[in-house]
Short mmCIF file of C-alpha atoms in Angstrom, two decimals:
data_model
loop_
_atom_site.label_atom_id
_atom_site.label_comp_id
_atom_site.label_asym_id
_atom_site.label_seq_id
_atom_site.Cartn_x
_atom_site.Cartn_y
_atom_site.Cartn_z
CA MET K 1 0.00 0.00 0.00
CA ALA K 2 1.25 3.48 -0.85
CA ALA K 3 2.39 5.97 1.77
CA TRP K 4 -0.28 8.64 1.97
CA ASP K 5 0.51 12.33 1.55
CA ALA K 6 -1.89 14.34 3.72
CA GLU K 7 -1.06 17.68 2.13
CA GLN K 8 -1.60 16.36 -1.41
CA TYR K 9 -4.90 14.81 -0.33
CA LEU K 10 -6.10 18.05 1.27
CA GLN K 11 -5.61 20.13 -1.88
CA PHE K 12 -9.25 19.29 -2.59
CA LYS K 13 -10.50 19.16 1.01
CA SER K 14 -13.92 20.65 0.33
CA GLN K 15 -14.72 18.28 -2.54
CA ARG K 16 -13.42 15.23 -0.67
CA THR K 17 -15.37 16.13 2.47
CA GLN K 18 -18.75 16.68 0.79
CA PRO K 19 -19.54 12.94 0.39
CA ALA K 20 -18.80 12.46 4.11
CA ILE K 21 -21.26 15.25 4.91
CA ASP K 22 -23.88 13.73 2.62
CA LEU K 23 -23.45 10.28 4.17
CA ALA K 24 -23.51 11.59 7.74
CA ASN K 25 -26.68 13.55 7.01
CA ARG K 26 -28.43 10.30 6.10
CA ILE K 27 -27.88 8.91 9.62
CA ARG K 28 -28.52 12.06 11.68
CA ALA K 29 -31.57 10.41 13.29
CA VAL K 30 -29.28 7.90 15.01
CA ASN K 31 -28.37 8.79 18.59
CA PRO K 32 -25.06 6.97 19.03
CA HIS K 33 -22.86 6.74 22.11
CA THR K 34 -19.87 5.42 20.17
CA VAL K 35 -18.82 6.16 16.59
CA LEU K 36 -15.89 4.70 14.66
CA ASP K 37 -14.60 6.59 11.61
CA ILE K 38 -12.81 3.95 9.53
CA GLY K 39 -10.12 5.37 7.26
CA CYS K 40 -10.38 8.84 8.79
CA GLY K 41 -7.47 10.21 6.74
CA PRO K 42 -6.50 13.73 7.89
CA GLY K 43 -9.55 13.91 10.16
CA ASN K 44 -11.98 15.93 8.03
CA SER K 45 -14.62 13.17 8.08
CA THR K 46 -14.19 12.72 11.85
CA GLN K 47 -14.92 16.41 12.33
CA VAL K 48 -18.06 16.00 10.21
CA LEU K 49 -19.19 13.21 12.54
CA LYS K 50 -18.47 15.31 15.63
CA THR K 51 -20.67 18.05 14.20
CA CYS K 52 -23.49 15.56 13.61
CA PHE K 53 -23.08 13.73 16.91
CA PRO K 54 -21.58 16.22 19.39
CA HIS K 55 -22.29 14.09 22.45
CA ALA K 56 -20.92 10.81 21.08
CA HIS K 57 -17.48 9.35 21.73
CA ILE K 58 -15.92 9.40 18.25
CA LEU K 59 -12.70 7.64 17.29
CA GLY K 60 -11.01 8.13 13.93
CA ILE K 61 -8.73 5.35 12.76
CA ASP K 62 -6.37 5.01 9.81
CA ASN K 63 -3.42 2.77 8.91
CA SER K 64 -1.34 5.74 7.75
CA GLU K 65 0.94 7.33 10.34
CA THR K 66 1.08 10.48 8.20
CA MET K 67 -2.68 10.82 8.12
CA ILE K 68 -3.08 10.18 11.85
CA ALA K 69 -0.37 12.71 12.64
CA LYS K 70 -2.11 15.32 10.45
CA ALA K 71 -5.51 14.55 11.96
CA THR K 72 -4.21 14.80 15.52
CA ALA K 73 -2.49 18.13 14.80
CA THR K 74 -5.50 19.61 13.00
CA TYR K 75 -8.22 18.39 15.37
CA PRO K 76 -6.64 18.13 18.85
CA ASN K 77 -10.10 17.90 20.44
CA LEU K 78 -10.84 14.62 18.64
CA ALA K 79 -9.50 11.10 19.24
CA PHE K 80 -7.46 9.27 16.62
CA LYS K 81 -5.66 5.94 16.54
CA LEU K 82 -3.34 4.13 14.15
CA MET K 83 -5.36 1.02 13.27
CA SER K 84 -6.17 -1.03 10.18
CA VAL K 85 -9.52 -2.20 8.86
CA ASP K 86 -8.42 -5.79 9.43
CA GLU K 87 -7.76 -5.03 13.10
CA VAL K 88 -11.25 -3.55 13.41
CA CYS K 89 -12.79 -6.63 11.82
CA HIS K 90 -11.17 -8.90 14.39
CA ASP K 91 -11.37 -6.61 17.40
CA ASP K 92 -13.79 -7.25 20.26
CA ALA K 93 -15.02 -3.64 20.49
CA ASN K 94 -18.55 -2.73 19.44
CA TYR K 95 -19.99 0.53 18.12
CA ASP K 96 -23.30 2.26 17.53
CA VAL K 97 -22.10 3.75 14.23
CA MET K 98 -19.32 2.51 11.97
CA PHE K 99 -18.64 5.09 9.29
CA SER K 100 -16.30 4.85 6.30
CA ASN K 101 -15.87 7.53 3.67
CA ALA K 102 -13.73 6.60 0.62
CA CYS K 103 -11.63 3.98 2.39
CA LEU K 104 -12.96 0.47 1.82
CA GLN K 105 -12.21 0.53 -1.91
CA TRP K 106 -8.59 -0.08 -0.86
CA MET K 107 -9.66 -3.30 0.87
CA PRO K 108 -10.11 -6.57 -1.08
CA ASN K 109 -12.76 -9.20 -0.33
CA HIS K 110 -15.71 -6.97 0.51
CA ARG K 111 -17.90 -10.07 0.79
CA GLU K 112 -15.80 -11.03 3.82
CA VAL K 113 -14.96 -7.59 5.20
CA LEU K 114 -18.46 -6.08 5.33
CA PRO K 115 -20.05 -8.91 7.34
CA LEU K 116 -17.15 -8.69 9.81
CA LEU K 117 -17.61 -4.95 10.20
CA PHE K 118 -21.37 -5.39 10.50
CA GLY K 119 -20.73 -7.88 13.29
CA ARG K 120 -18.96 -5.17 15.31
CA LEU K 121 -22.19 -3.15 15.56
CA ARG K 122 -24.31 -3.05 18.67
CA ALA K 123 -28.02 -3.81 18.38
CA ASN K 124 -29.64 -1.16 16.16
CA GLY K 125 -26.20 0.08 15.19
CA VAL K 126 -25.58 1.48 11.72
CA LEU K 127 -22.85 0.79 9.17
CA ALA K 128 -22.50 3.77 6.82
CA VAL K 129 -20.16 3.50 3.82
CA GLN K 130 -19.19 5.48 0.73
CA VAL K 131 -16.87 4.14 -1.96
CA PRO K 132 -15.85 5.70 -5.28
CA ILE K 133 -17.11 3.81 -8.34
CA ASN K 134 -15.50 6.00 -10.95
CA THR K 135 -13.59 3.51 -13.07
CA GLN K 136 -15.61 4.21 -16.22
CA GLU K 137 -14.96 7.94 -16.24
CA PRO K 138 -12.52 9.03 -18.98
CA LEU K 139 -9.64 10.01 -16.67
CA PHE K 140 -9.71 6.68 -14.84
CA ARG K 141 -9.93 4.72 -18.08
CA ILE K 142 -6.90 6.66 -19.35
CA ILE K 143 -4.99 5.91 -16.16
CA LYS K 144 -5.80 2.21 -16.37
CA GLU K 145 -4.69 1.97 -19.99
CA ILE K 146 -1.43 3.82 -19.40
CA VAL K 147 -0.34 2.09 -16.19
CA HIS K 148 -0.97 -1.32 -17.79
CA ASP K 149 1.53 -0.48 -20.54
CA GLU K 150 4.45 -2.88 -20.14
CA LYS K 151 6.97 -0.04 -20.51
CA TRP K 152 6.29 1.02 -16.92
CA GLY K 153 6.91 -2.43 -15.49
CA PHE K 154 4.30 -2.18 -12.75
CA PRO K 155 3.61 -5.47 -10.92
CA ALA K 156 0.11 -6.89 -11.04
CA SER K 157 -0.28 -6.28 -7.31
CA LEU K 158 -0.43 -2.52 -7.89
CA HIS K 159 -3.38 -2.89 -10.26
CA GLU K 160 -5.33 -4.87 -7.67
CA GLN K 161 -5.26 -2.29 -4.87
CA ASN K 162 -8.55 -0.60 -5.66
CA SER K 163 -11.57 -2.90 -5.52
CA THR K 164 -15.33 -2.53 -5.25
CA LEU K 165 -18.39 -4.62 -6.06
CA SER K 166 -21.25 -3.57 -8.31
CA GLY K 167 -24.35 -1.95 -6.87
CA ASN K 168 -26.31 -5.15 -7.41
CA GLU K 169 -23.65 -7.17 -5.60
CA TYR K 170 -23.67 -4.80 -2.62
CA PHE K 171 -27.46 -5.04 -2.56
CA ASP K 172 -27.34 -8.84 -2.33
CA LEU K 173 -24.58 -8.73 0.28
CA LEU K 174 -26.43 -6.24 2.47
CA SER K 175 -29.72 -8.11 2.12
CA SER K 176 -27.97 -11.19 3.51
CA LEU K 177 -27.06 -9.19 6.64
CA THR K 178 -30.22 -7.18 7.36
CA ASP K 179 -33.63 -6.16 6.04
CA ASN K 180 -32.96 -2.55 7.02
CA PHE K 181 -30.59 -0.97 4.53
CA ASP K 182 -30.43 1.70 1.85
CA ILE K 183 -28.13 1.93 -1.16
CA TRP K 184 -27.73 4.81 -3.62
CA GLU K 185 -25.35 6.60 -5.97
CA THR K 186 -24.39 10.24 -6.44
CA VAL K 187 -22.41 11.81 -9.27
CA TYR K 188 -20.53 14.95 -8.22
CA TYR K 189 -19.56 17.49 -10.85
CA HIS K 190 -16.32 18.93 -9.52
CA THR K 191 -15.19 22.16 -11.14
CA MET K 192 -11.48 22.08 -11.99
CA PRO K 193 -9.55 25.12 -13.28
CA SER K 194 -7.47 22.95 -15.62
CA ILE K 195 -6.57 19.44 -16.74
CA GLN K 196 -3.47 19.70 -14.55
CA ALA K 197 -5.63 20.36 -11.49
CA MET K 198 -7.76 17.31 -12.25
CA VAL K 199 -4.63 15.16 -12.43
CA GLU K 200 -3.45 16.70 -9.14
CA TRP K 201 -6.62 15.24 -7.59
CA VAL K 202 -5.76 11.68 -8.61
CA LYS K 203 -2.10 12.14 -7.68
CA GLY K 204 -3.31 12.12 -4.07
CA THR K 205 -5.30 8.89 -4.42
CA ARG K 206 -5.54 6.66 -7.49
CA LEU K 207 -2.10 7.47 -8.91
CA LEU K 208 -0.27 7.35 -5.60
CA PRO K 209 0.76 3.65 -5.69
CA TYR K 210 2.16 4.12 -9.19
CA THR K 211 4.07 7.35 -8.70
CA GLN K 212 5.61 6.04 -5.49
CA ALA K 213 6.79 2.91 -7.29
CA LEU K 214 8.78 5.06 -9.73
CA GLY K 215 11.71 7.40 -9.43
CA LYS K 216 10.97 11.14 -9.49
CA THR K 217 11.75 11.54 -13.20
CA ASP K 218 9.69 8.55 -14.32
CA ALA K 219 6.82 9.53 -12.03
CA GLN K 220 6.68 12.91 -13.74
CA ARG K 221 6.77 11.22 -17.15
CA LEU K 222 3.79 9.13 -16.12
CA ILE K 223 1.88 12.18 -14.90
CA ASP K 224 2.71 14.08 -18.09
CA GLU K 225 1.48 11.25 -20.29
CA ILE K 226 -1.80 11.02 -18.39
CA THR K 227 -2.24 14.80 -18.51
CA GLU K 228 -1.60 14.95 -22.25
CA ARG K 229 -4.05 12.13 -22.96
CA ALA K 230 -6.72 13.66 -20.72
CA ALA K 231 -6.38 16.98 -22.55
CA THR K 232 -7.57 15.26 -25.74
CA VAL K 233 -10.75 14.01 -24.04
CA TYR K 234 -11.92 16.70 -21.62
CA GLN K 235 -13.33 19.88 -23.14
CA LYS K 236 -13.54 23.24 -21.40
CA GLN K 237 -16.90 24.60 -20.34
CA ALA K 238 -18.09 28.00 -21.52
CA ASN K 239 -16.37 29.67 -18.55
CA GLY K 240 -13.11 27.80 -19.15
CA ALA K 241 -13.54 25.25 -16.35
CA ILE K 242 -13.07 21.50 -16.64
CA LEU K 243 -15.86 19.31 -15.22
CA PHE K 244 -14.54 16.29 -13.35
CA ARG K 245 -17.45 13.87 -12.91
CA PHE K 246 -17.04 11.69 -9.84
CA ARG K 247 -19.44 8.82 -9.20
CA ARG K 248 -19.79 7.42 -5.69
CA LEU K 249 -21.84 4.61 -4.14
CA PHE K 250 -23.31 4.92 -0.64
CA PHE K 251 -25.06 2.53 1.67
CA THR K 252 -26.33 2.39 5.23
CA ALA K 253 -27.25 -0.84 7.01
CA THR K 254 -28.85 -1.19 10.44
CA ARG K 255 -28.25 -4.23 12.59
#
C-alpha cells in the first residue's frame, strides 16, 4: 500500500469532504454513544461526525501514520488511533455507528470484510459507507490503460489495490445481513480550473501507488502522459472550467 501524503490529499479538502457530509446527514436520526470513523485520513470526516453527533465518543482510525499525525495536529479535540480495517474486523469492540468515507475501496474481499464490520455493531447500530465507483470515467480509463503499458513495469499487485463490487452485488450482500438498509449513488460534478488540477486530484489517491513505485523523473513522465491524454478528451466549459465527474456509491445498514 502506498504511503499517503496528507497535504496532497487536502488540496481538494472541500470536494473530498462533501460525500462524508452527505453520508452523515443520512444517519442524523441515530443517537449513538460510540462512533468509529474507519479510514479517517486527515480527520476531516471525523470532524463531520463530531458536528453531527456532538455528544458521542468518536474515534477516527487510519493505517497511515502520516494521516493520523495530520488529523491529531489539526483536530486536537478529537480522538485518533493508528489502526487497520483488518484489526477492526477482528477486534472485540462494538460501536453504535461505523462510518467509512472513501476507504474500503482499498480493501479486497468486501464479501468477507463487510459482514465482519457489520458484526462489530451493537443492536440497532448502523454501518455507513461510501466508496468511489469512478472507473468508467474518462480520466480513470486513461490511467488504467497507461499504467498497464508494459513499458512502466508495474507489478500486477499494484493494479489490484482498488476494488469494489457492483451496486447489485452490494445489494445482495447487504440483504444477507439485514432487512434494514439503503443503497444509492451520487455523481458529483467537480469544477477544476485545468486538466493539470484534475490530475493533481488523482495524484493524491488513485495514482499514488504508481508514482511512489517510480523514481521522481519517471513519475513525472507518467503524470505528463496522463495529462496529455486527458487533454484530448476533456473539453472546457463556456467559462473555461473542466468538469470532473465523480461517481460514488453509498449505503447504510442497520443491525
